[in-house]
Short mmCIF file of N, CA, C and O in Angstrom, two decimals:
data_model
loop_
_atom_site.label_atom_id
_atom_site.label_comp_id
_atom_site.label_asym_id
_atom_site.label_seq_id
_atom_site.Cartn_x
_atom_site.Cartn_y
_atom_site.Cartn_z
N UNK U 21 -42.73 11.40 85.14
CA UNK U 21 -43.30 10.36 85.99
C UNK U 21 -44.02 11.03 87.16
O UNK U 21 -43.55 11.81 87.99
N UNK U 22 -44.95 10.68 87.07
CA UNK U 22 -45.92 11.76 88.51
C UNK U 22 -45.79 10.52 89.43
O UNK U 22 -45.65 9.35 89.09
N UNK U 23 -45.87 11.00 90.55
CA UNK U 23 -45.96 9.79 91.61
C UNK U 23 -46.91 11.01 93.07
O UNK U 23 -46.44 11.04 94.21
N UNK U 24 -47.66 11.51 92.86
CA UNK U 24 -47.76 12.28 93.68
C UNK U 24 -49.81 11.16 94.48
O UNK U 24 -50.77 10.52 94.06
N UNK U 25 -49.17 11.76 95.85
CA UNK U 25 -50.16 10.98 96.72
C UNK U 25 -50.37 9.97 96.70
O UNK U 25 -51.59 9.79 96.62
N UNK U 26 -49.65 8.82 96.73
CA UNK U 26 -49.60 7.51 96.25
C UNK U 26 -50.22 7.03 95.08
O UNK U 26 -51.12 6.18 95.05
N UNK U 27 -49.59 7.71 93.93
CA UNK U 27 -50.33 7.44 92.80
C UNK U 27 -49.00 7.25 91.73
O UNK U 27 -48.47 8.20 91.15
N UNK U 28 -48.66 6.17 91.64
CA UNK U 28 -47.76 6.15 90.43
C UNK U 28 -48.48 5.77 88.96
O UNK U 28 -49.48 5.12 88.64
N UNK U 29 -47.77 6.27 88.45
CA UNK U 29 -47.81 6.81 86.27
C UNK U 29 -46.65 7.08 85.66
O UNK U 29 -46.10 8.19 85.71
N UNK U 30 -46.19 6.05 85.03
CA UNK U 30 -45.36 6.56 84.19
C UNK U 30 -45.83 6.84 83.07
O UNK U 30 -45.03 7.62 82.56
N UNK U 31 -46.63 6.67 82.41
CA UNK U 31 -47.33 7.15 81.22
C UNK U 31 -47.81 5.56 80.45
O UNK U 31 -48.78 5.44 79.71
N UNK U 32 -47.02 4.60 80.78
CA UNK U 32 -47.40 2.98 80.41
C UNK U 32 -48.28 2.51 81.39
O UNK U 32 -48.93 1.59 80.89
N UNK U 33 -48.56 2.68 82.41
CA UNK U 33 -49.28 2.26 83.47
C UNK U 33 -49.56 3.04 84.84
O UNK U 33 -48.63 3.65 85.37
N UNK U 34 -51.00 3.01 85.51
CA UNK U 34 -50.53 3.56 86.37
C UNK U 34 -51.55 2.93 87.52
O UNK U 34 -52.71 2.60 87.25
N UNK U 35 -50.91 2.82 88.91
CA UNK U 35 -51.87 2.55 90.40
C UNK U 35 -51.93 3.11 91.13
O UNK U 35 -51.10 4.00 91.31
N UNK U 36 -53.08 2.87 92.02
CA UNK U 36 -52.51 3.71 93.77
C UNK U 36 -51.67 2.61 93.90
O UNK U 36 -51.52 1.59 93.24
N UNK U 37 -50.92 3.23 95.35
CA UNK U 37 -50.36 2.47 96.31
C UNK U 37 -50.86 2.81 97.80
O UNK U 37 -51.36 3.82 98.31
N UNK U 38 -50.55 1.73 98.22
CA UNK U 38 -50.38 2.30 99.97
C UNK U 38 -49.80 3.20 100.94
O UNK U 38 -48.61 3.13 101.26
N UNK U 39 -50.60 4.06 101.43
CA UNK U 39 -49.75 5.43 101.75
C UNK U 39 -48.77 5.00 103.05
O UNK U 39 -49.09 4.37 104.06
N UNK U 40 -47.64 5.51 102.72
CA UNK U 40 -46.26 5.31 103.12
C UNK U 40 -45.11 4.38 102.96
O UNK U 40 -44.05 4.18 103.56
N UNK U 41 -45.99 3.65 101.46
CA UNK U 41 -44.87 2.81 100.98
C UNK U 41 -43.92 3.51 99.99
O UNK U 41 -44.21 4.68 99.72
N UNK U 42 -42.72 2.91 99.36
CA UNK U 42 -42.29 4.04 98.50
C UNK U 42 -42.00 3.31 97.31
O UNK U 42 -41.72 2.12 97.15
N UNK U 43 -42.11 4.19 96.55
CA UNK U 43 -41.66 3.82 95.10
C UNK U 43 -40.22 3.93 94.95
O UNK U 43 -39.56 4.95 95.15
N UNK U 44 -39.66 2.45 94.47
CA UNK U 44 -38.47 2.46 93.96
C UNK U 44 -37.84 2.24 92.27
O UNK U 44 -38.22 1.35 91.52
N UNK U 45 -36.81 3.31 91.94
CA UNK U 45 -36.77 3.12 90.48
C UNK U 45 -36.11 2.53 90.03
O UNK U 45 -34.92 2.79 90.20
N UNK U 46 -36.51 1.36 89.17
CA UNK U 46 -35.37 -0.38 88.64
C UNK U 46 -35.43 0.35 87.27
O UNK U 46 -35.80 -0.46 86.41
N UNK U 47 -35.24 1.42 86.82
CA UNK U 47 -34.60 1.60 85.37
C UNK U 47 -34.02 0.74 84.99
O UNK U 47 -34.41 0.26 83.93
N UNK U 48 -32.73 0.06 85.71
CA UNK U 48 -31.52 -0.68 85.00
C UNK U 48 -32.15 -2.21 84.84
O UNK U 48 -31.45 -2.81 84.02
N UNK U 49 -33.10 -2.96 85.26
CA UNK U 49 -33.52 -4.00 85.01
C UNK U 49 -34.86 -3.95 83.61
O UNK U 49 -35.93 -3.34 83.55
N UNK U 50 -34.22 -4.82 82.72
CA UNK U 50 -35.17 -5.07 81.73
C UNK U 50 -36.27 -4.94 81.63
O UNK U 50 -36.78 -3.94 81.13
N UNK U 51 -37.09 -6.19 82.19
CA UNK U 51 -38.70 -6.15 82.26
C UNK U 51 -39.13 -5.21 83.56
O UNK U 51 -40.08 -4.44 83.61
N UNK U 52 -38.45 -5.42 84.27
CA UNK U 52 -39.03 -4.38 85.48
C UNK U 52 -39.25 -3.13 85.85
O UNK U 52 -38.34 -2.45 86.32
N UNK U 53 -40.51 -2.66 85.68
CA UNK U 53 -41.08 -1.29 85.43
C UNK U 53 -40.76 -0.68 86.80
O UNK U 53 -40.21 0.42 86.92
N UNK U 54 -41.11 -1.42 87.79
CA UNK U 54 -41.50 -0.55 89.43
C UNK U 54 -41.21 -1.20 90.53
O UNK U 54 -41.21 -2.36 90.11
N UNK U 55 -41.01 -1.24 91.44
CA UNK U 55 -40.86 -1.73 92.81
C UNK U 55 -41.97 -1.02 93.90
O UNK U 55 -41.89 0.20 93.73
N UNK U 56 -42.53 -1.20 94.50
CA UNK U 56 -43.12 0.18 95.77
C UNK U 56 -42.74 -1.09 96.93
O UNK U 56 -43.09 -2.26 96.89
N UNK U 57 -41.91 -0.41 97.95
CA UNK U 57 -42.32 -1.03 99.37
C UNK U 57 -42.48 -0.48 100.59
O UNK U 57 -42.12 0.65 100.94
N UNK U 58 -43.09 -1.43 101.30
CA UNK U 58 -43.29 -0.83 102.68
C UNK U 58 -42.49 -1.38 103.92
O UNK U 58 -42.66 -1.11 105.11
N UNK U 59 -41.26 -2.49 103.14
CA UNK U 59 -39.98 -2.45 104.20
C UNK U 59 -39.26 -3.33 103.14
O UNK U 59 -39.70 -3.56 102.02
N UNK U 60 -38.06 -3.80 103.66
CA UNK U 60 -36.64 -5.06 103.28
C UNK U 60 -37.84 -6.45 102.82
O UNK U 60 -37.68 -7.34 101.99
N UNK U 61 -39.06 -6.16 103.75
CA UNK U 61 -39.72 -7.61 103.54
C UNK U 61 -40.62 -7.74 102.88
O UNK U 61 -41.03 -8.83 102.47
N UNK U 62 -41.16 -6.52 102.64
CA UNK U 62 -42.79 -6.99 102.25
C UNK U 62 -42.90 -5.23 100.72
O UNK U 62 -42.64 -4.05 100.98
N UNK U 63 -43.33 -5.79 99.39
CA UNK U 63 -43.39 -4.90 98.58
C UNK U 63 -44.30 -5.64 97.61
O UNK U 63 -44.93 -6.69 97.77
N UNK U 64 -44.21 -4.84 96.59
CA UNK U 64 -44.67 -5.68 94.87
C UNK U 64 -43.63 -4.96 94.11
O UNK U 64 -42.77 -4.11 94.35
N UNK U 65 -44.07 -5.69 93.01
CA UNK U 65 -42.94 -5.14 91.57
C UNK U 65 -44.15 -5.55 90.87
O UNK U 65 -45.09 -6.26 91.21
N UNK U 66 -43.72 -4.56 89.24
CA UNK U 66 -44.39 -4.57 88.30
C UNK U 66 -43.72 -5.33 87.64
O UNK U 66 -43.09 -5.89 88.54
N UNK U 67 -43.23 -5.96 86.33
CA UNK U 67 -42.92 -6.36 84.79
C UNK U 67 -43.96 -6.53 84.16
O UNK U 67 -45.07 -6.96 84.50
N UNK U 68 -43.25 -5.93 82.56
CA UNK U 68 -44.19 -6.08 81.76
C UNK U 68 -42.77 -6.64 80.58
O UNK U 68 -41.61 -6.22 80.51
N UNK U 69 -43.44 -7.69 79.81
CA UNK U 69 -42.62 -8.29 78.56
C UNK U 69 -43.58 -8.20 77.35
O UNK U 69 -44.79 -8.41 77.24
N UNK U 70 -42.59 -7.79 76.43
CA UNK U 70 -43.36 -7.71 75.37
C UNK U 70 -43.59 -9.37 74.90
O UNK U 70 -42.95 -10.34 75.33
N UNK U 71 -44.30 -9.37 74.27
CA UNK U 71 -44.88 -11.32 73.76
C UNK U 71 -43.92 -11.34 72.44
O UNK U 71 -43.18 -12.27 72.12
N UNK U 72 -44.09 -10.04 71.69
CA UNK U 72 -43.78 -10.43 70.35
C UNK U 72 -44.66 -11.88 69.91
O UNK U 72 -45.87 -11.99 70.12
N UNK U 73 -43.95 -12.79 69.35
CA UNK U 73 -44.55 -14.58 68.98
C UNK U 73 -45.11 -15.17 69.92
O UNK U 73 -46.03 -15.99 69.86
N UNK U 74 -44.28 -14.59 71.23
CA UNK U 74 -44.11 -15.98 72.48
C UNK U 74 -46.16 -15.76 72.57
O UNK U 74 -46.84 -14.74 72.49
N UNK U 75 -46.48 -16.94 72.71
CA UNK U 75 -47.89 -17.23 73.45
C UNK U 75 -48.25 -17.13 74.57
O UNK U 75 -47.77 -18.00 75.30
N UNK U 76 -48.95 -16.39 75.06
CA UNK U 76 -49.22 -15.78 76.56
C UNK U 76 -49.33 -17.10 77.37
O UNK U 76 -48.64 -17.20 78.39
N UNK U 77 -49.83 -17.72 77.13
CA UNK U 77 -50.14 -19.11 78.04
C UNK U 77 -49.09 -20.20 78.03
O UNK U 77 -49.16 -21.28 78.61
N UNK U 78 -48.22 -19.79 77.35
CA UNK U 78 -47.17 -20.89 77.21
C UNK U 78 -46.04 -19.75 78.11
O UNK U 78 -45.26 -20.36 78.84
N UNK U 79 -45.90 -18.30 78.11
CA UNK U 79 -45.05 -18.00 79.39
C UNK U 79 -45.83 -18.00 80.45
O UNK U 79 -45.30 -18.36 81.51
N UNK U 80 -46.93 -17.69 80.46
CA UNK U 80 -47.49 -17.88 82.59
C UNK U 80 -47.02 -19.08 82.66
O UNK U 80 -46.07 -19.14 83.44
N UNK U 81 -47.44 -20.56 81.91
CA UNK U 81 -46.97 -22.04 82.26
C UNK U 81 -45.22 -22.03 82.98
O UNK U 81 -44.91 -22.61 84.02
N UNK U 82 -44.17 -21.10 81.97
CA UNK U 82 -43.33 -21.23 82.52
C UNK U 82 -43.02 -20.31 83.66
O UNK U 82 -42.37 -20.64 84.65
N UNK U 83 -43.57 -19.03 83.41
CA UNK U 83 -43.55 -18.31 85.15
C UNK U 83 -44.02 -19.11 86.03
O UNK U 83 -43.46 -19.06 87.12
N UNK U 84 -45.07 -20.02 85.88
CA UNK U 84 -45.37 -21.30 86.80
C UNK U 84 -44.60 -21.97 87.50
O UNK U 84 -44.57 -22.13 88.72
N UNK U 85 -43.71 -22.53 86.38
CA UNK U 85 -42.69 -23.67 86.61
C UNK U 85 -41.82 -22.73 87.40
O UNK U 85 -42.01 -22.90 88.60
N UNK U 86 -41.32 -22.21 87.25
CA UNK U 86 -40.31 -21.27 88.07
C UNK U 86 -40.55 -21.02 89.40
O UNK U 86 -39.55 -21.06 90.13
N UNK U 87 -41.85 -20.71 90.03
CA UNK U 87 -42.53 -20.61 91.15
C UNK U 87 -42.08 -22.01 91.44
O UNK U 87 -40.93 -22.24 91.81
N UNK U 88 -42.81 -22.79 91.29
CA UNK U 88 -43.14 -23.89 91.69
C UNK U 88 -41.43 -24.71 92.28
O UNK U 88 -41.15 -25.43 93.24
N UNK U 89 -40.58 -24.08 91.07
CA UNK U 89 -39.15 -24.34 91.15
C UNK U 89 -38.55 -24.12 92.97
O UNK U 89 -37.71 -24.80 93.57
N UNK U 90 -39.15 -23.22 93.34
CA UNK U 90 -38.24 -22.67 94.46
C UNK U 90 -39.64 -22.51 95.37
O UNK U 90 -39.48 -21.64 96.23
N UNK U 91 -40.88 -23.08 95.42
CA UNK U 91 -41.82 -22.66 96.42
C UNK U 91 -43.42 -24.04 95.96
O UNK U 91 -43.59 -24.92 95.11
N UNK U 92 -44.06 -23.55 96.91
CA UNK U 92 -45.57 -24.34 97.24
C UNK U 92 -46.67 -23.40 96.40
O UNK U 92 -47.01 -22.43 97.07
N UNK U 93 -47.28 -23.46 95.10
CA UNK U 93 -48.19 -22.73 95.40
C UNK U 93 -49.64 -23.47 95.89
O UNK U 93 -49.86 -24.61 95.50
N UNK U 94 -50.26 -23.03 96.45
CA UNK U 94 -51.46 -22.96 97.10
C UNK U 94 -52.56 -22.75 97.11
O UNK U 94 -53.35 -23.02 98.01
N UNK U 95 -52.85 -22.03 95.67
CA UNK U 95 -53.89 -20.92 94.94
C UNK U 95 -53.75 -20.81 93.85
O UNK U 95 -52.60 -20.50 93.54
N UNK U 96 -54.67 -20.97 92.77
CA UNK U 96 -54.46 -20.64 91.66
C UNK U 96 -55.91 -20.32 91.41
O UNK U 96 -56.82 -20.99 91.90
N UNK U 97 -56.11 -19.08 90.47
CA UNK U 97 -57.81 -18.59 89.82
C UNK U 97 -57.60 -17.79 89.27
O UNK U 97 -56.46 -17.33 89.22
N UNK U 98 -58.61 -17.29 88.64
CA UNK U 98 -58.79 -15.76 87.95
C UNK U 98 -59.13 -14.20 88.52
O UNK U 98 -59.72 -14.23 89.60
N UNK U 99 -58.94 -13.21 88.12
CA UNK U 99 -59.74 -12.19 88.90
C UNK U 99 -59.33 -11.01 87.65
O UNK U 99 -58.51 -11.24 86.76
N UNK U 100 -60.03 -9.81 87.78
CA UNK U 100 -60.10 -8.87 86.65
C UNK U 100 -59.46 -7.88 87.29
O UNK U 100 -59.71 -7.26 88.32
N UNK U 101 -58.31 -7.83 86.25
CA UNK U 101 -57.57 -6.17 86.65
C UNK U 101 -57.70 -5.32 85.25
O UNK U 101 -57.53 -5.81 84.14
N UNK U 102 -58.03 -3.96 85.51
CA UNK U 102 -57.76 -3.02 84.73
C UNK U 102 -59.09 -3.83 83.16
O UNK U 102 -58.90 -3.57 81.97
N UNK U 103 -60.10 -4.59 83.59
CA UNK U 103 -60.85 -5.03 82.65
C UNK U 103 -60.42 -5.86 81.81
O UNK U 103 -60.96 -6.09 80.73
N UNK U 104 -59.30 -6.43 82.26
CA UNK U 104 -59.01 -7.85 81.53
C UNK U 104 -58.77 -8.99 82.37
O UNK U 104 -58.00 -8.82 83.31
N UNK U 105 -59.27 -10.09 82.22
CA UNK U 105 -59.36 -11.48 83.00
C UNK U 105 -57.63 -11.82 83.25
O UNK U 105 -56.97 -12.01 82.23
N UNK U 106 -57.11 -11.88 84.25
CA UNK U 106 -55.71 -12.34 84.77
C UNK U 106 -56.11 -13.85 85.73
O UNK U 106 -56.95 -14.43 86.43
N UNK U 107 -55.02 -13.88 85.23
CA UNK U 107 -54.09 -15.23 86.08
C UNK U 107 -53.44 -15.00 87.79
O UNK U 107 -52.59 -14.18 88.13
N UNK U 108 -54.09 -15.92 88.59
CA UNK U 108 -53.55 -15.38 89.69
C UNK U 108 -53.00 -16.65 90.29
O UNK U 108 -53.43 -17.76 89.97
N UNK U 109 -52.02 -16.45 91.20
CA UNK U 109 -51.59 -17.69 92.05
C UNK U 109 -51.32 -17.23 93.10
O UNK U 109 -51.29 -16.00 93.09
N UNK U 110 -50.99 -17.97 94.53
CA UNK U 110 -50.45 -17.73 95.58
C UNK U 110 -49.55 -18.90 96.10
O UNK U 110 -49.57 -20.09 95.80
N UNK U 111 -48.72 -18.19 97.00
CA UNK U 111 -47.40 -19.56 97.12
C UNK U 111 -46.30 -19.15 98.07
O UNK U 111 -45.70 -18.08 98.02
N UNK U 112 -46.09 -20.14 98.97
CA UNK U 112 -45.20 -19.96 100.00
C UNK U 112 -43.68 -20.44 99.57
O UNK U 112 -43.60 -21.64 99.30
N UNK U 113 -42.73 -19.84 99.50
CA UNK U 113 -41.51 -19.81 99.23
C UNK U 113 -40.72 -19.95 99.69
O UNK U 113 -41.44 -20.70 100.34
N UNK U 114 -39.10 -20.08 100.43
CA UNK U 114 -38.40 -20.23 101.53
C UNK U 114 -36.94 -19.67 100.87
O UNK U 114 -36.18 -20.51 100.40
N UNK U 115 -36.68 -18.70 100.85
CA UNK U 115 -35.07 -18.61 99.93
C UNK U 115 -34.16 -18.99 101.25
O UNK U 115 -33.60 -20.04 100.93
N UNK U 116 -33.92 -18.78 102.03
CA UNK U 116 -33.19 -18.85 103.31
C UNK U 116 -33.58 -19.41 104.28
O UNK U 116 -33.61 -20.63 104.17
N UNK U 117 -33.94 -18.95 105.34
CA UNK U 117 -34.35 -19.07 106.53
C UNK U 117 -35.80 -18.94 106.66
O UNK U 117 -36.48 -19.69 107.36
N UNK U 118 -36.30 -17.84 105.89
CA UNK U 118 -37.42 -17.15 105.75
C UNK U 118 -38.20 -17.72 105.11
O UNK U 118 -37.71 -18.11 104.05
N UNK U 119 -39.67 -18.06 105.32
CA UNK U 119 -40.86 -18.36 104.75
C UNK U 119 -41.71 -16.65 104.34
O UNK U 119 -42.17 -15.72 104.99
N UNK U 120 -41.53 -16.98 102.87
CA UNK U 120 -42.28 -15.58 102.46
C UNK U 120 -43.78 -16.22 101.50
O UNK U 120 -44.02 -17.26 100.89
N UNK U 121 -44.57 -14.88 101.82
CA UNK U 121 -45.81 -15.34 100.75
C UNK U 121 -45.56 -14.65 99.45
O UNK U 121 -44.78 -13.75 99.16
N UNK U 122 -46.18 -15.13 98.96
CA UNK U 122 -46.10 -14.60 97.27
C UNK U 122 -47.48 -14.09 96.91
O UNK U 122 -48.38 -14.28 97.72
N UNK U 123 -47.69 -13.54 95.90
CA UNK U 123 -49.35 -12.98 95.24
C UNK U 123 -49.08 -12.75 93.95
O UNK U 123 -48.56 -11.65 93.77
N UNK U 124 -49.28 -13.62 92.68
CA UNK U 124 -48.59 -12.99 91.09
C UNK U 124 -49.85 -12.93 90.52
O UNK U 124 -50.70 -13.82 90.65
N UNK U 125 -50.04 -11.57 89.68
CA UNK U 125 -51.10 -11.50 88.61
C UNK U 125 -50.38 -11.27 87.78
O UNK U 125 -49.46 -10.45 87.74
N UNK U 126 -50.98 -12.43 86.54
CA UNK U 126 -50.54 -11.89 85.07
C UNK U 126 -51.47 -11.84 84.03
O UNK U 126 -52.21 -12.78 83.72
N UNK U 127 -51.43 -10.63 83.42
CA UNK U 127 -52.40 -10.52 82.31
C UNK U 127 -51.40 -9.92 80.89
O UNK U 127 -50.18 -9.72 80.85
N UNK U 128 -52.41 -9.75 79.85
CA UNK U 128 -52.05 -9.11 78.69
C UNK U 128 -53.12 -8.18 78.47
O UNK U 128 -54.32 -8.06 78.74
N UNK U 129 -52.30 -7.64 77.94
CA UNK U 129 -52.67 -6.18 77.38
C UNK U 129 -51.95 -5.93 76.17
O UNK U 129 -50.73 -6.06 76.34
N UNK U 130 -52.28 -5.61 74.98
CA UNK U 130 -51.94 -4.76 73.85
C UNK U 130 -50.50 -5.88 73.67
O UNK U 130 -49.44 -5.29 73.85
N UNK U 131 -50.42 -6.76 73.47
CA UNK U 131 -49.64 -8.27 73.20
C UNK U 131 -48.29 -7.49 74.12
O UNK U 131 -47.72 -6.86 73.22
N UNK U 132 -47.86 -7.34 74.82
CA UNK U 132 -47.10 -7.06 76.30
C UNK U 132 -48.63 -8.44 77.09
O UNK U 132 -49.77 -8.82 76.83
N UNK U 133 -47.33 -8.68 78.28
CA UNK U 133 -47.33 -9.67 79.25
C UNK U 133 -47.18 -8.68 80.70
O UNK U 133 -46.34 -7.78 80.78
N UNK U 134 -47.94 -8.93 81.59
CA UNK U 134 -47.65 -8.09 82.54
C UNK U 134 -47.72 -8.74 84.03
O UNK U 134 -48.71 -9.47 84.14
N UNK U 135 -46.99 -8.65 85.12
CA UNK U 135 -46.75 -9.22 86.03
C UNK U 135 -46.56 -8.52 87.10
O UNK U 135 -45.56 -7.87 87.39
N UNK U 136 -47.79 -8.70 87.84
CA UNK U 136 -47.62 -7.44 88.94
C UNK U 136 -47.28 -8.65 90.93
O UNK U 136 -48.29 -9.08 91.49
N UNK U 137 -46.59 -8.78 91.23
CA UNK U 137 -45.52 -9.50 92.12
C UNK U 137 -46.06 -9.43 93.01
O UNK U 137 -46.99 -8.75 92.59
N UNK U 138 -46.34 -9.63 94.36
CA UNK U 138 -46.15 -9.02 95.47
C UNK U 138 -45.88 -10.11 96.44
O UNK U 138 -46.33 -11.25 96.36
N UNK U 139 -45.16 -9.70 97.28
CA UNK U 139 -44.14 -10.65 98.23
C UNK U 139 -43.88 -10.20 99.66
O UNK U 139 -43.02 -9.34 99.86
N UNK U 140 -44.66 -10.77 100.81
CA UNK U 140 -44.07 -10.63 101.96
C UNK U 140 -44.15 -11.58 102.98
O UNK U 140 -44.72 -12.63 102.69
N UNK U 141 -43.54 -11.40 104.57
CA UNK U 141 -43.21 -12.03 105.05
C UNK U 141 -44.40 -12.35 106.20
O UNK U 141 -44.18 -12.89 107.29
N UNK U 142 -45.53 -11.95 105.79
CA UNK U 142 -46.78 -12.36 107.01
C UNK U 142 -47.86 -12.54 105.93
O UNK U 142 -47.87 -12.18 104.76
N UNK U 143 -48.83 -13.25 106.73
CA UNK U 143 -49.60 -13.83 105.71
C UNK U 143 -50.48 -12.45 104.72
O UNK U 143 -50.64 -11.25 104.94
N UNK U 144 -50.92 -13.48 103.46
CA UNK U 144 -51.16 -12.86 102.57
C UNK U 144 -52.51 -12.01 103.13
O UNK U 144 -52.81 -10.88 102.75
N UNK U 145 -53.09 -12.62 103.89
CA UNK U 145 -54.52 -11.77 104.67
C UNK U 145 -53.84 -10.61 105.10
O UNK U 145 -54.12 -9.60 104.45
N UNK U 146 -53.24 -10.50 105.78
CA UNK U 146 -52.70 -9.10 106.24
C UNK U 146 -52.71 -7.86 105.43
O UNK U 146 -52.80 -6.77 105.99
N UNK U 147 -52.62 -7.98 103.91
CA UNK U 147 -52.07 -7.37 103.09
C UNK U 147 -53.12 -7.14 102.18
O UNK U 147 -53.05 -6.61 101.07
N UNK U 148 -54.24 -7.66 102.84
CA UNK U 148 -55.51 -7.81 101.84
C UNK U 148 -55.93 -6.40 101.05
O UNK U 148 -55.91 -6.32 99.82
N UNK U 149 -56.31 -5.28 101.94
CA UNK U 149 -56.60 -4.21 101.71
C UNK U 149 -55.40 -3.28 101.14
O UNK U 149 -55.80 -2.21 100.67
N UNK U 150 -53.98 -3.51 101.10
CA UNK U 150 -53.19 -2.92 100.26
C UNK U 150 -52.77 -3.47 98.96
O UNK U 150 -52.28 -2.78 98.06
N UNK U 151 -53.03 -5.00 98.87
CA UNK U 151 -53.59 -5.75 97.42
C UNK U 151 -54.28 -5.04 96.69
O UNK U 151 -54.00 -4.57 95.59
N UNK U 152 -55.49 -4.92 97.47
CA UNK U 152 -56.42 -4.77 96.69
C UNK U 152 -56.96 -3.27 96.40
O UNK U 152 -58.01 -3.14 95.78
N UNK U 153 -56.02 -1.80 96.99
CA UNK U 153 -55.96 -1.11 96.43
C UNK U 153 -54.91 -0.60 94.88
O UNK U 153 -54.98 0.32 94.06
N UNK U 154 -53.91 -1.86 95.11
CA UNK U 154 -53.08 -1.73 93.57
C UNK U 154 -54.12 -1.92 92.60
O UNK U 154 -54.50 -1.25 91.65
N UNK U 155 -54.48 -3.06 93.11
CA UNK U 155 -55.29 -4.10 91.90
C UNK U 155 -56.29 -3.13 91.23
O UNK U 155 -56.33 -2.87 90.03
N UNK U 156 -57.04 -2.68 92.14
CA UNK U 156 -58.46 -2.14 91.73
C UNK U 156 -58.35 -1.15 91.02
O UNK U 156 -59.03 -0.99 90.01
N UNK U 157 -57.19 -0.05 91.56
CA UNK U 157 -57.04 0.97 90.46
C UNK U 157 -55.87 0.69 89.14
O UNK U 157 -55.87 1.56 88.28
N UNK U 158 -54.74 -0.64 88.92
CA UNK U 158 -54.15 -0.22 88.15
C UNK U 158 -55.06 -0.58 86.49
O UNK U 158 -56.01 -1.21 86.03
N UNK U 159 -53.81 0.43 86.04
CA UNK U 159 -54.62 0.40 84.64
C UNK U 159 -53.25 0.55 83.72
O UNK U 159 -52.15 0.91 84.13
N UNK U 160 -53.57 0.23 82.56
CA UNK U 160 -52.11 0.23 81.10
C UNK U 160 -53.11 0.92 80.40
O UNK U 160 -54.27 0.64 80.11
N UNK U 161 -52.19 2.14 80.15
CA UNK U 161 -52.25 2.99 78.81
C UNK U 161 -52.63 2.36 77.71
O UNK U 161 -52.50 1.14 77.64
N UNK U 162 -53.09 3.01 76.77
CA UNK U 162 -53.12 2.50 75.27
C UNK U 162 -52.11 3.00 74.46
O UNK U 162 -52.04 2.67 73.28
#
């Protein structure tokens, strides 16, 4: 796994990140490839699920419902990561006390489902330019 200069690769995928966030390793969780953060409040996570049968548009619908389960979203459109058209939403959440923002892209690739998270506690503008250095460079292996 190289992770050198804010550049994570595991050999399935790889992005910049934001310099001085850190990469954390969720081996023990199923779908979840990666974590990187830059505190307790504010990070992204990767998952990727394989589809096998399941129909890509029939799980974003229910990653939908699930959002929607526990939060507001606010945003919904398209945008291109890694040269394939994704699904994007945005959405204010509340688990506690705390009002957090949300940012989910999901695309497919090579029938895997992929879900790149990101979650913090000041608005999503803030975060614009460390968005949008994941986004722009990540990419999935073949």
């Amino acid at each position: 796994m190289n992770t050198l200069k804010n550049h994570f690769d595991n050999g399935n995928i790889s992005f910049n990140y934001p310099e001085g966030w850190n990469v954390t390793n969720n081996a023990n969780q199923a779908s979840l490839i990666v974590t990187v953060t830059d505190d307790e409040n504010n990070s992204f996570s990767v998952f990727k699920e394989d589809l096998l049968t399941q129909n890509f548009t029939y799980r974003v619908a229910s990653w939908r419902s699930n959002i929607l389960a526990n939060g507001m979203i606010y945003y919904e459109g398209d945008l291109t990561i890694d040269n394939t058209t994704a699904y994007e939403l945005e959405a204010n959440y509340k688990p506690n006390d705390k009002v957090f923002t949300t940012r989910g892209i999901a695309f497919q690739k090579n029938n895997s489902a992929y879900f790149v998270i990101f979650v913090f506690d000041k608005p999503l503008l803030d975060y614009k330019n460390e968005m949008d250095t994941v986004i722009n460079s990540f990419h999935v292996n073949t």
